[in-house]
Coordinates of C-alpha atoms in Angstrom, one line a residue:
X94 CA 109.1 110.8 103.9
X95 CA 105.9 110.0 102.1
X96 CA 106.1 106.3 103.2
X97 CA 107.1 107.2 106.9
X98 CA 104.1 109.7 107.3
X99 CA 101.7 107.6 105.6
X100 CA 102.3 104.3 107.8
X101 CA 102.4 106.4 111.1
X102 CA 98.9 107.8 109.7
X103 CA 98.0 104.5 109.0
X104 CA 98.9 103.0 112.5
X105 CA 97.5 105.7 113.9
X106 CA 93.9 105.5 112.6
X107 CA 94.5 101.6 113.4
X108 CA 95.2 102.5 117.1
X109 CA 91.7 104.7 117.4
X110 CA 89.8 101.8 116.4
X111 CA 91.1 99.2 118.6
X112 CA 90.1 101.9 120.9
X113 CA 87.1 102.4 119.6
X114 CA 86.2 98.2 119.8
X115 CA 86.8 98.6 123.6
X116 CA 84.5 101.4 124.3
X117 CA 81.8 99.7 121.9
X118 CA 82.7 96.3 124.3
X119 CA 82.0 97.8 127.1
X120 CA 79.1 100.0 126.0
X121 CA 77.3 97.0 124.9
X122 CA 77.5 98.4 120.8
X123 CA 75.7 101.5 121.8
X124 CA 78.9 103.6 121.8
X125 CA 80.7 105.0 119.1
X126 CA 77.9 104.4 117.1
X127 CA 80.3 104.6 114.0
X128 CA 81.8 101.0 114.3
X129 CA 80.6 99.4 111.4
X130 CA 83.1 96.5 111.4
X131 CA 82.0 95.4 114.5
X132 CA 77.8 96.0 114.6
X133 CA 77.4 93.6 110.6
X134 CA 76.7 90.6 111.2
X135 CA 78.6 88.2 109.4
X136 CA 80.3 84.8 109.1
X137 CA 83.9 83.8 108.2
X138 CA 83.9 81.9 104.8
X139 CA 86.3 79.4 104.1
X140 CA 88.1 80.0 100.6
X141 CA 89.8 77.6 98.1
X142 CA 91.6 80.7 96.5
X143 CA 95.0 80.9 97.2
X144 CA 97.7 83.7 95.3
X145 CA 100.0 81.7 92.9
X146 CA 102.2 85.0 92.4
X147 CA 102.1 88.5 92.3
X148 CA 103.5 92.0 91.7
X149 CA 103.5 95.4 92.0
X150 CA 101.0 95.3 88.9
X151 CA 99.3 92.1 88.8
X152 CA 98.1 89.2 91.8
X153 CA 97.7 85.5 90.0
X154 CA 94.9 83.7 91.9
X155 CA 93.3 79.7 91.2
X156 CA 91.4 77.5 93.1
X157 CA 93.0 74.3 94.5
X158 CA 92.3 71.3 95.8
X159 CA 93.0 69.6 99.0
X160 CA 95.9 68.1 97.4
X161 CA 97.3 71.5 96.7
X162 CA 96.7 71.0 92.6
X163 CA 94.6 74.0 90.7
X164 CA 90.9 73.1 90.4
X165 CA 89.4 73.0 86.9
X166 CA 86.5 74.5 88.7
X167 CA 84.0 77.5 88.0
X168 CA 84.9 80.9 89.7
X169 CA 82.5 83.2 91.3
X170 CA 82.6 86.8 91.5
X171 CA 80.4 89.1 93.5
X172 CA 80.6 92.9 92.3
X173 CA 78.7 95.8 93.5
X174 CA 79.2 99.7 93.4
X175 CA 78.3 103.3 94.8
X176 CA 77.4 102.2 98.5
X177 CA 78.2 105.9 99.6
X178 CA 79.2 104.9 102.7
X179 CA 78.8 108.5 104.2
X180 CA 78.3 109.8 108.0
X181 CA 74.4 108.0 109.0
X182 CA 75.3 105.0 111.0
X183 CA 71.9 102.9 110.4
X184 CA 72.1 103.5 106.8
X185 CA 75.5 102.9 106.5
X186 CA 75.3 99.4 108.6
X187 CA 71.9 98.4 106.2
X188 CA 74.0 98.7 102.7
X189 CA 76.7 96.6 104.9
X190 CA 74.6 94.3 106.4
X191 CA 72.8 93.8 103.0
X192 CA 76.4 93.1 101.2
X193 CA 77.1 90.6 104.0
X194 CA 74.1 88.8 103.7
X195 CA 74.8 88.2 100.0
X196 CA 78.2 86.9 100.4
X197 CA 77.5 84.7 103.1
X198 CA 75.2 83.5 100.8
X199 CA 76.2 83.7 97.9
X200 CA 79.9 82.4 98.8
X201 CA 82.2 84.2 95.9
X202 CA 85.6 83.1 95.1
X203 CA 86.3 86.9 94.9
X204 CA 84.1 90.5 95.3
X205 CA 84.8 93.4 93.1
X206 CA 83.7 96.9 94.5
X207 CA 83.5 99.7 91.4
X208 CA 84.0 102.6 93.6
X209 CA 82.2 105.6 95.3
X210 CA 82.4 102.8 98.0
X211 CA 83.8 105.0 101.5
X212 CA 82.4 108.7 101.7
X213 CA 82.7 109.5 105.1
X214 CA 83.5 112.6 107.2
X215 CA 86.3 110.3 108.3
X216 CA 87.5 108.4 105.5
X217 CA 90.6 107.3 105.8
X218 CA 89.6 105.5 109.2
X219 CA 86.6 104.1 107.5
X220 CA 88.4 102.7 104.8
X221 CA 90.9 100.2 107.3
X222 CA 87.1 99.5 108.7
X223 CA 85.6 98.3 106.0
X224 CA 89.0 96.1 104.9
X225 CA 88.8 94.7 108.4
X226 CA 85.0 93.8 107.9
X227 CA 86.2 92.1 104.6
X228 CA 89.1 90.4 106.5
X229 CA 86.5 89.0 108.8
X230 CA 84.0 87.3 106.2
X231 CA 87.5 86.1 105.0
X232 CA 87.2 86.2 100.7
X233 CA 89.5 88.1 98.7
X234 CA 88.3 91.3 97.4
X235 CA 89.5 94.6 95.4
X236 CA 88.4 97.7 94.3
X237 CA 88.8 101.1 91.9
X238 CA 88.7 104.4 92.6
X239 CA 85.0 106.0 91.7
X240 CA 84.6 109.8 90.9
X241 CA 83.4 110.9 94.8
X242 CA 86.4 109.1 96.7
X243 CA 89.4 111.4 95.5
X244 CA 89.4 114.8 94.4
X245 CA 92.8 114.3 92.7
X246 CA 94.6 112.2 89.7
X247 CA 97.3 111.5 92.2
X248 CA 98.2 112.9 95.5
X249 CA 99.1 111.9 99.1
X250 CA 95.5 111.0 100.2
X251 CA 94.5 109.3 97.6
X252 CA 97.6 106.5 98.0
X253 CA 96.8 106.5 101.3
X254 CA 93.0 105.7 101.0
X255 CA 94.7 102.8 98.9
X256 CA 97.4 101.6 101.2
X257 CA 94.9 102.0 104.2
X258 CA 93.6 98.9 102.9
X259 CA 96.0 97.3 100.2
X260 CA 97.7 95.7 103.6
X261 CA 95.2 93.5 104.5
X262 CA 95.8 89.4 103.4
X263 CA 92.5 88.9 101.8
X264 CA 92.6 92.8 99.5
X265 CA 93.9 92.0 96.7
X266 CA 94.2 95.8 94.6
X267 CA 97.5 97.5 93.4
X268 CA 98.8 101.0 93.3
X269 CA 99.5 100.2 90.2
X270 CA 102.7 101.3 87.9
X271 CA 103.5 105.2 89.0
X272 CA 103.8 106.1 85.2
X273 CA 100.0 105.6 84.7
X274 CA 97.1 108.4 85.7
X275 CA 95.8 107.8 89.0
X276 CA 96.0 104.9 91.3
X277 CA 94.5 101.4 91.3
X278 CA 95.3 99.9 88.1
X279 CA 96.1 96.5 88.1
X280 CA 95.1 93.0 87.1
X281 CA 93.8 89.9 88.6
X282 CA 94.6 86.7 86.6
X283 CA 92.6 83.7 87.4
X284 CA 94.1 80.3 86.4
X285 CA 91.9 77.1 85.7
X286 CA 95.3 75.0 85.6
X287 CA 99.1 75.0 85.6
X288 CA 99.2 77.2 82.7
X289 CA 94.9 77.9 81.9
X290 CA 94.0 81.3 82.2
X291 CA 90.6 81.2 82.4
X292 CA 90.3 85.1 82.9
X293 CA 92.3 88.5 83.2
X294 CA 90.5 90.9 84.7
X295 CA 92.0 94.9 84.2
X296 CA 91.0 97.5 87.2
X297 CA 91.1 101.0 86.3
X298 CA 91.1 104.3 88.2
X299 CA 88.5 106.4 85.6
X300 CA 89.2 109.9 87.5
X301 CA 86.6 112.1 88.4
X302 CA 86.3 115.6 86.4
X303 CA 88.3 116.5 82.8
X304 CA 91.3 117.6 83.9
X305 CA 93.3 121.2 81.9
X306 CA 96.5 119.4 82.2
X307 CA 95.4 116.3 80.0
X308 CA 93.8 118.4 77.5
X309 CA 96.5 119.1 75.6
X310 CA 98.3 115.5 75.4
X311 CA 94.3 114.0 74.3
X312 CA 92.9 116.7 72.3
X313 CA 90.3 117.3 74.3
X314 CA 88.9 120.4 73.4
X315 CA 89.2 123.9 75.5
X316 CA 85.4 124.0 76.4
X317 CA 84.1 120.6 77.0
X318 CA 83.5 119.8 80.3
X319 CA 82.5 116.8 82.5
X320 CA 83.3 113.6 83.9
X321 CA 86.8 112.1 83.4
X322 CA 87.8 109.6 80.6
X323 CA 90.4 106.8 80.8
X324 CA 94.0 107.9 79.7
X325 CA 96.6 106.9 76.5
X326 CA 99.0 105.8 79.0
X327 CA 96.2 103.0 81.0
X328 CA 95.4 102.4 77.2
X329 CA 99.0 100.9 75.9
X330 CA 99.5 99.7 79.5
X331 CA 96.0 97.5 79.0
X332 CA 97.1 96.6 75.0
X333 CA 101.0 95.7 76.4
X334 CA 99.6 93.3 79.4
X335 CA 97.2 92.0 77.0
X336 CA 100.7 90.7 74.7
X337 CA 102.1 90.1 77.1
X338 CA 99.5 87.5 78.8
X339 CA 99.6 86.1 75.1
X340 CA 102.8 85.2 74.8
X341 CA 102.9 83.6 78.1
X342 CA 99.2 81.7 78.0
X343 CA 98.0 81.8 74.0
X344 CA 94.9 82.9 73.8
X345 CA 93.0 84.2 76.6
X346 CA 89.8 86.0 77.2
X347 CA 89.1 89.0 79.7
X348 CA 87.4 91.7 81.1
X349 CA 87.8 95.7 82.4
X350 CA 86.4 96.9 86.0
X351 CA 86.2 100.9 85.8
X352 CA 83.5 103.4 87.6
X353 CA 82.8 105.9 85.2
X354 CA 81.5 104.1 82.0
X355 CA 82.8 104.1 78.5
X356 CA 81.1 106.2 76.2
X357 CA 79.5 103.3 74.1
X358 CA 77.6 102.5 76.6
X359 CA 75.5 105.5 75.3
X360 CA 74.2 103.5 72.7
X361 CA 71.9 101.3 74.5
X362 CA 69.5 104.2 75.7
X363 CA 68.1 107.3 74.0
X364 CA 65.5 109.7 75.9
X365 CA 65.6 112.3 78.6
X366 CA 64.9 112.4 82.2
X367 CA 61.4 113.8 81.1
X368 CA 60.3 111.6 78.6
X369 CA 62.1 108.3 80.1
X370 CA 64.5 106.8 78.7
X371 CA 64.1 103.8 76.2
X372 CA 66.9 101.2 74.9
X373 CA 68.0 101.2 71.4
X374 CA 68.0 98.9 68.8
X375 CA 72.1 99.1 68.2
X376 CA 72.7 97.2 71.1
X377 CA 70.9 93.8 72.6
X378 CA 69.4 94.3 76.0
X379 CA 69.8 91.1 78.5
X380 CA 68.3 92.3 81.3
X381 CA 67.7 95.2 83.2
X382 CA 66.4 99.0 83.3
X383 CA 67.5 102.7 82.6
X384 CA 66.2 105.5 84.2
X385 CA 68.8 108.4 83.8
X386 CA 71.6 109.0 81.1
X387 CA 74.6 107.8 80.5
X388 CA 77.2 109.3 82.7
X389 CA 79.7 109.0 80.5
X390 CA 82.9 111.2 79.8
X391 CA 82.1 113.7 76.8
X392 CA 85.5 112.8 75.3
X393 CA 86.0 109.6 73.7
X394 CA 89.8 108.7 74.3
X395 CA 89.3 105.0 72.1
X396 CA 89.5 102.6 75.4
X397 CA 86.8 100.5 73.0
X398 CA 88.4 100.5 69.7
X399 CA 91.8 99.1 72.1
X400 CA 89.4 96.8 72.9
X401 CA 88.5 95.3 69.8
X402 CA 91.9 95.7 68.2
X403 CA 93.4 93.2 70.9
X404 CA 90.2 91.1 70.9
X405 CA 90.7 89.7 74.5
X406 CA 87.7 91.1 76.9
X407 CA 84.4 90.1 76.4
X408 CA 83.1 92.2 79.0
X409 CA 83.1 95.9 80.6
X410 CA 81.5 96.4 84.0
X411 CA 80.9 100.4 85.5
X412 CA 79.4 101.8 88.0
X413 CA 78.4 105.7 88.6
X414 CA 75.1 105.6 87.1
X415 CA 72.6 104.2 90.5
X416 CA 69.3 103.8 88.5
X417 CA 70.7 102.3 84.9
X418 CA 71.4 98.5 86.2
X419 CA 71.0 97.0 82.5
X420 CA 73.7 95.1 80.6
X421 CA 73.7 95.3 77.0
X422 CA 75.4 93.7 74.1
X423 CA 77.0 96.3 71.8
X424 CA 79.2 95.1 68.9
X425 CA 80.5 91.9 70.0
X426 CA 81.6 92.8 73.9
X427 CA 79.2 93.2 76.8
X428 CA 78.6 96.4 78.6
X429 CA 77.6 95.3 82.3
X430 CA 76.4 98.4 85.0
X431 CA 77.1 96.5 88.3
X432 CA 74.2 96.7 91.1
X433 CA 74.5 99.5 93.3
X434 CA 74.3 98.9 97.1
X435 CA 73.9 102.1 98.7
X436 CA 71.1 104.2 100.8
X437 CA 73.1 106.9 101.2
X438 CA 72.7 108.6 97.8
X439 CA 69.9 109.0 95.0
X440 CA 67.8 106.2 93.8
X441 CA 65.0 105.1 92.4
X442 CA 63.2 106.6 96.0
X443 CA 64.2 109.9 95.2
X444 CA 63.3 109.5 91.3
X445 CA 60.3 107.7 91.1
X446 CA 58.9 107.3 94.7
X447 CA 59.5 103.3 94.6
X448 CA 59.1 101.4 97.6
X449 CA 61.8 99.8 98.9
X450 CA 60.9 96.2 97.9
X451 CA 61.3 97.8 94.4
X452 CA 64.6 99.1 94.9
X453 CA 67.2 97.8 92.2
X454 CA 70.0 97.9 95.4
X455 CA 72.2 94.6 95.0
X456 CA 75.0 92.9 93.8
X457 CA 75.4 90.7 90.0
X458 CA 77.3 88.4 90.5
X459 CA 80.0 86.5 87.3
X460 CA 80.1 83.3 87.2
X461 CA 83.3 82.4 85.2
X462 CA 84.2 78.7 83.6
X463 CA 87.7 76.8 83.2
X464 CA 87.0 78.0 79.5
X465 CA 86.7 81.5 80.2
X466 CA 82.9 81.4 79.3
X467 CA 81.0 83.5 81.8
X468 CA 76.8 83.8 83.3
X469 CA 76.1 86.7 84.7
X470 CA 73.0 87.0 87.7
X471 CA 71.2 89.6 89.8
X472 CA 70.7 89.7 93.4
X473 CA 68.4 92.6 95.0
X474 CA 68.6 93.6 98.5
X475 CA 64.9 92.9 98.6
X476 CA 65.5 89.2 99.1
X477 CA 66.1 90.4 103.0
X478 CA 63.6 92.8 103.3
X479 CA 61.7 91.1 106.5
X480 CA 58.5 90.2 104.6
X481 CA 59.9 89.0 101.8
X482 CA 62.8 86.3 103.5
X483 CA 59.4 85.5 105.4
X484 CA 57.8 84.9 102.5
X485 CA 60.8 82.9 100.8
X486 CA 61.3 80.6 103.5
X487 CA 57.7 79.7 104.1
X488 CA 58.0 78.6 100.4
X489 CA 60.9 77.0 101.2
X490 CA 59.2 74.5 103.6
X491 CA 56.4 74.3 101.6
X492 CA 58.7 72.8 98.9
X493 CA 60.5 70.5 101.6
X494 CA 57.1 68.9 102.9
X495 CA 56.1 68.2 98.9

């Protein structure tokens, strides 16, 4: 029954926007003003990405050549967090219009959204938009669940959200085993050859709020409060994939996608909203800012120390946090906050008074060798404020006339 109502649902909310693209047709894009899919400008990128194999827990990606053998080539990852796509159409097509220009430009092998992505009044409708707009710039994508897009571990609208948009060629996310909290967990494996993995990368769904009914089962005590924490059962499914990737590749390196971030990510900053905040000397800072707290669950539930004990991933990347964009090194494994893109939520505007042109709004982008070694980059919204992509390609021909 589930599946039945869910797909009419689906096919439904599919049907009003066809409708929808005719009324916006004919009213020249003045009417509904809520067709985002349709007002972003964007190309359609051509991809050498193609899925080797896949499952209800995992999709196997690699890069091939026009002879149809995998590429020993780098891979390219655009990631970016907390939109907030909410209900304010000209905000909402800006933070889209800004994350099209920087994958037409940019030209990812793959984009990773961190969650609190689709707010809207009507969300589930919003959510097959924004797959379509990815369908129409044509590069695989996927995403996690953040703390603002589901109100519930599992439930009914929650899958749906997902399978709103998991049907889409170019999406490449997972429900994820049923067993495990939440939904979204699941793992892209990128090949550099035959039988090269040069990267796993884990998705998890962090929750939202501690819930009573895992308080029990973790040991979280009665009266501590606040945001969610990742569970034992994502835990042994992470350090059971990672063995099981072993035995079938040898040694291979990876990294974890969440939204809420680990609690050792508390050790880079110390301070207060009043006094600023400052980073630490227990962690080494290679780039970036921190402006709030971390917004960490007050329970740690050892997603870390699984991490060192298999000694696979190299990297964590999070989201939640809007004005903390810094990534720091903290004992041996990186610990990456992913450039927000959204106006429709707090920022540096709201906190500081910043212009916009100061505005840390963007993506980072990961670039990944055959080897597994990776580069990580910043890229700010800024670059297409009018003034400055003025500015930037007056340079530009200034350097071509030289």
């Amino acid at each position: 029954m589930h599946s039945f109502i869910a797909k009419l649902r689906i096919t439904l909310n599919k049907i009003g926007l066809v409708i929808g693209g005719i009324f916006y047709k004919i009213t020249f894009g003045m009417f509904p003003a809520s067709m985002f899919y349709m007002s972003v400008d964007s190309g359609h990128l051509r991809t050498d990405v193609r899925i080797v194999e896949e499952d209800e827990n995992s999709v196997t990606i690699a890069k091939y050549n026009k002879y149809g053998v995998i590429k020993p080539d780098s891979f390219k990852i655009l990631a970016t967090t907390d939109i907030h796509l909410g209900n304010d159409p000209k905000l909402r097509k800006k933070a889209l219009q800004m994350l099209a220009n920087h994958i037409c430009q940019a030209r990812p092998d793959l984009v990773i959204f961190t969650g609190d992505i689709i707010l809207s009044r009507f969300q589930q409708v919003d959510a097959i938009q924004f797959a379509k707009l990815m369908e129409k710039i044509g590069i695989y994508w996927t995403i996690v669940y953040g703390n603002h897009e589901a109100r519930e571990d599992k439930g009914f609208f929650k899958r749906l959200l997902l399978e709103g948009v998991s049907g889409y060629p170019h999406c490449l996310v997972k429900a994820g085993p049923e067993e495990l909290f939440g939904y979204g967990n699941h793992i892209i494996n990128i090949l550099s050859g035959e039988d090269t993995l040069a990267q796993s990368l884990f998705f998890f769904d962090s929750g939202r709020d501690i819930l009573d009914k895992y308080r029990e089962s973790h040991g979280v005590p009665a009266d501590m409060q606040g945001y969610d924490f990742i569970k034992n059962d994502q835990i042994e499914w992470y350090k059971n994939n990672v063995q099981l990737l072993r035995e079938k590749y040898g040694e291979f390196k990876s990294m974890m996608f969440m939204h809420i971030p680990l609690p050792e990510y508390e050790n880079a900053i110390e301070g207060s909203d009043e006094e600023g905040w400052q980073f630490t000397d227990k962690c080494k800072i290679l780039y970036g800012s921190a402006y709030e707290s971390v917004g960490c669950s007050p329970f740690n539930s050892g997603m870390f120390a699984a991490i060192k004990e298999m000694g696979s991933t190299q990297a964590v990347f999070c989201g939640h946090d809007h004005v903390n964009d810094f990534c720091a090194l903290y004992d041996g494994v990186y610990l990456v906050y992913v450039q927000p893109g959204g106006y429709e939520t707090y920022g540096m505007q709201e906190k500081k008074g910043w212009e916009e042109n100061r505005l840390p709004l963007g993506v980072t982008v990961i670039k990944i060798e055959p080897d597994g070694e990776f580069f990580l980059a910043q890229r700010f919204n800024s670059m297409y404020l009018k003034e400055n992509y003025e500015k930037a390609q007056a340079e530009k021909q200034q350097k071509k006339k030289k």
